[in-house]
Amino acid sequence: MTVHPLQSRFEADIASAADLAALDAVRVAAIGKLGVVTQLLKTLGGMTPEERRVEGPRLNTLREGVTAAIAKRKSVLENTELDRRLATERVDLSLPAAVAPRGSVHPVSQVMDELTEIFADLGFAVAEGPEIEDDWRNFTALNIPETHPARAMMDTFYIAGEHERPMVLRTHTSPVQIRTMQSEPPPIRIIAPGRVYRSDSDATHTPMFHQIEGLVIDKGIHMGHLKWTLETFLKAFFERDDVVLRLRPSYFPFTEPSAEVDVGWSIEKGRRVVGGSEGWMEVLGSGMVHPRVMAACGLDPDEWQGFAFGTGVDRLAMLKYGMDDLRAFFDGDLRWLKHYGFSFLDVPTLSGGVGA
Ligand code: PHE
């Protein structure tokens, strides 16, 4: 069998194709739908058997040879292209970033990150719940029955429409206590940061704000554990060793006994800061988980004990970073965000660290 005269011509074209586009042009011209070889193959039908016996194998060899040569050249060109990109598109990681950072981390996000870090060090996991909650988990299971005056303590947004259970915008993060106790067996150590809603609005109240809930369920848990945990957390959060706590007897339907927690403040450089005890301000609600709450979640209160606490994330941010109008948190004013925002590289620290 003689080699088809076109074979060497196509092979030369293929070898000299300088890039993938040029190679593809050769492919189309040779073995594309209207390519020379394709057309020649179509003429086989009109040939005499003798002619076809000679021309058939030659044309098939030509087509296979061209196809193979194109594939080979293609991989060479692809490798060359890759080498070129590897050589030219190198990123110099030692160079300072060319782009100035845009935007900043909102103080609420920053403080939530700080709290998560602190509690992670204490062995707490983060739990979440929906912002549209059923009224059973938001109130009833928390020992706030239908007619209980405590429901009026929180001006609740109800969701319109027919639901299996009335639905509310959760008024606190406490329903996450219920969700956690329902879904996992003790021992439990969780924090639940998130948005909550009450129809309230002035310089220190917005209809939406942020809370963080803590819940510990285990055997032999008592108020001492609660107090130590809160003290450790507040010292780490405010990055001061002289944070003093005062637990005041209080009332929450879902804890018994209940305590409101104040931190001491003092004046430094004309500013009120947390630390010392020139005066007191309330920062937390807390207490031992009420036996009825445990029972509502199917836990035996004779076997398990626990404590819970809840506090305002926005309020903690205001206290730590010296902001005085809560409404500004949610105005989206760029000047405020630039001033009070954090760099995304500001890794939240524990300052001296928990236990320091
Ligand atoms: N849920 C309470 C509130 O929103 C705070 C709290 C949480 C109190 C847990 C005690 C225990 O005011």
PDB file of N, CA, C and O in Angstrom, residues 134-146 151 178 292-293 296:
ATOM      1  N   ASP A 134     -42.096  28.462  67.201  1.00  0.00           N
ATOM      2  CA  ASP A 134     -43.466  28.221  67.651  1.00  0.00           C
ATOM      3  C   ASP A 134     -43.611  28.692  69.096  1.00  0.00           C
ATOM      4  O   ASP A 134     -42.641  28.746  69.853  1.00  0.00           O
ATOM      5  N   ASP A 135     -44.830  29.051  69.416  1.00  0.00           N
ATOM      6  CA  ASP A 135     -45.066  29.690  70.710  1.00  0.00           C
ATOM      7  C   ASP A 135     -44.866  28.698  71.848  1.00  0.00           C
ATOM      8  O   ASP A 135     -44.549  29.070  72.968  1.00  0.00           O
ATOM      9  N   TRP A 136     -44.946  27.390  71.529  1.00  0.00           N
ATOM     10  CA  TRP A 136     -44.697  26.375  72.560  1.00  0.00           C
ATOM     11  C   TRP A 136     -43.231  26.424  73.009  1.00  0.00           C
ATOM     12  O   TRP A 136     -42.935  26.448  74.201  1.00  0.00           O
ATOM     13  N   ARG A 137     -42.309  26.477  72.052  1.00  0.00           N
ATOM     14  CA  ARG A 137     -40.889  26.505  72.441  1.00  0.00           C
ATOM     15  C   ARG A 137     -40.466  27.876  72.967  1.00  0.00           C
ATOM     16  O   ARG A 137     -39.575  27.977  73.804  1.00  0.00           O
ATOM     17  N   ASN A 138     -41.086  28.935  72.418  1.00  0.00           N
ATOM     18  CA  ASN A 138     -40.689  30.269  72.866  1.00  0.00           C
ATOM     19  C   ASN A 138     -41.224  30.573  74.269  1.00  0.00           C
ATOM     20  O   ASN A 138     -40.606  31.313  75.030  1.00  0.00           O
ATOM     21  N   PHE A 139     -42.401  29.986  74.599  1.00  0.00           N
ATOM     22  CA  PHE A 139     -43.034  30.300  75.885  1.00  0.00           C
ATOM     23  C   PHE A 139     -43.384  29.063  76.716  1.00  0.00           C
ATOM     24  O   PHE A 139     -42.841  28.873  77.797  1.00  0.00           O
ATOM     25  N   THR A 140     -44.317  28.243  76.186  1.00  0.00           N
ATOM     26  CA  THR A 140     -44.935  27.208  77.013  1.00  0.00           C
ATOM     27  C   THR A 140     -43.929  26.240  77.623  1.00  0.00           C
ATOM     28  O   THR A 140     -43.940  26.005  78.833  1.00  0.00           O
ATOM     29  N   ALA A 141     -43.051  25.695  76.793  1.00  0.00           N
ATOM     30  CA  ALA A 141     -42.073  24.725  77.294  1.00  0.00           C
ATOM     31  C   ALA A 141     -41.110  25.385  78.277  1.00  0.00           C
ATOM     32  O   ALA A 141     -40.484  24.714  79.094  1.00  0.00           O
ATOM     33  N   LEU A 142     -41.008  26.715  78.189  1.00  0.00           N
ATOM     34  CA  LEU A 142     -40.146  27.449  79.108  1.00  0.00           C
ATOM     35  C   LEU A 142     -40.908  27.861  80.369  1.00  0.00           C
ATOM     36  O   LEU A 142     -40.532  28.802  81.061  1.00  0.00           O
ATOM     37  N   ASN A 143     -42.025  27.158  80.603  1.00  0.00           N
ATOM     38  CA  ASN A 143     -42.800  27.394  81.812  1.00  0.00           C
ATOM     39  C   ASN A 143     -43.476  28.768  81.817  1.00  0.00           C
ATOM     40  O   ASN A 143     -43.663  29.374  82.853  1.00  0.00           O
ATOM     41  N   ILE A 144     -43.770  29.268  80.621  1.00  0.00           N
ATOM     42  CA  ILE A 144     -44.538  30.521  80.511  1.00  0.00           C
ATOM     43  C   ILE A 144     -45.874  30.147  79.875  1.00  0.00           C
ATOM     44  O   ILE A 144     -46.036  30.204  78.666  1.00  0.00           O
ATOM     45  N   PRO A 145     -46.859  29.705  80.693  1.00  0.00           N
ATOM     46  CA  PRO A 145     -48.120  29.260  80.104  1.00  0.00           C
ATOM     47  C   PRO A 145     -48.910  30.396  79.476  1.00  0.00           C
ATOM     48  O   PRO A 145     -48.598  31.577  79.678  1.00  0.00           O
ATOM     49  N   GLU A 146     -49.905  29.977  78.698  1.00  0.00           N
ATOM     50  CA  GLU A 146     -50.784  30.874  77.934  1.00  0.00           C
ATOM     51  C   GLU A 146     -51.116  32.202  78.617  1.00  0.00           C
ATOM     52  O   GLU A 146     -50.964  33.270  78.043  1.00  0.00           O
ATOM     53  N   ARG A 151     -45.615  36.614  79.701  1.00  0.00           N
ATOM     54  CA  ARG A 151     -45.693  36.802  78.245  1.00  0.00           C
ATOM     55  C   ARG A 151     -45.754  38.275  77.891  1.00  0.00           C
ATOM     56  O   ARG A 151     -45.309  38.688  76.835  1.00  0.00           O
ATOM     57  N   ILE A 178     -34.705  24.608  74.596  1.00  0.00           N
ATOM     58  CA  ILE A 178     -35.695  23.547  74.406  1.00  0.00           C
ATOM     59  C   ILE A 178     -35.285  22.644  73.238  1.00  0.00           C
ATOM     60  O   ILE A 178     -35.264  21.417  73.355  1.00  0.00           O
ATOM     61  N   ARG A 292     -39.531  22.008  85.610  1.00  0.00           N
ATOM     62  CA  ARG A 292     -40.639  21.868  84.647  1.00  0.00           C
ATOM     63  C   ARG A 292     -40.146  21.981  83.214  1.00  0.00           C
ATOM     64  O   ARG A 292     -40.697  21.375  82.302  1.00  0.00           O
ATOM     65  N   VAL A 293     -39.101  22.801  83.011  1.00  0.00           N
ATOM     66  CA  VAL A 293     -38.545  22.958  81.663  1.00  0.00           C
ATOM     67  C   VAL A 293     -37.885  21.645  81.236  1.00  0.00           C
ATOM     68  O   VAL A 293     -38.068  21.169  80.114  1.00  0.00           O
ATOM     69  N   ALA A 296     -40.557  19.130  80.439  1.00  0.00           N
ATOM     70  CA  ALA A 296     -41.193  19.403  79.143  1.00  0.00           C
ATOM     71  C   ALA A 296     -40.354  18.839  77.994  1.00  0.00           C
ATOM     72  O   ALA A 296     -40.873  18.545  76.917  1.00  0.00           O
TER      73      ALA A 296
END
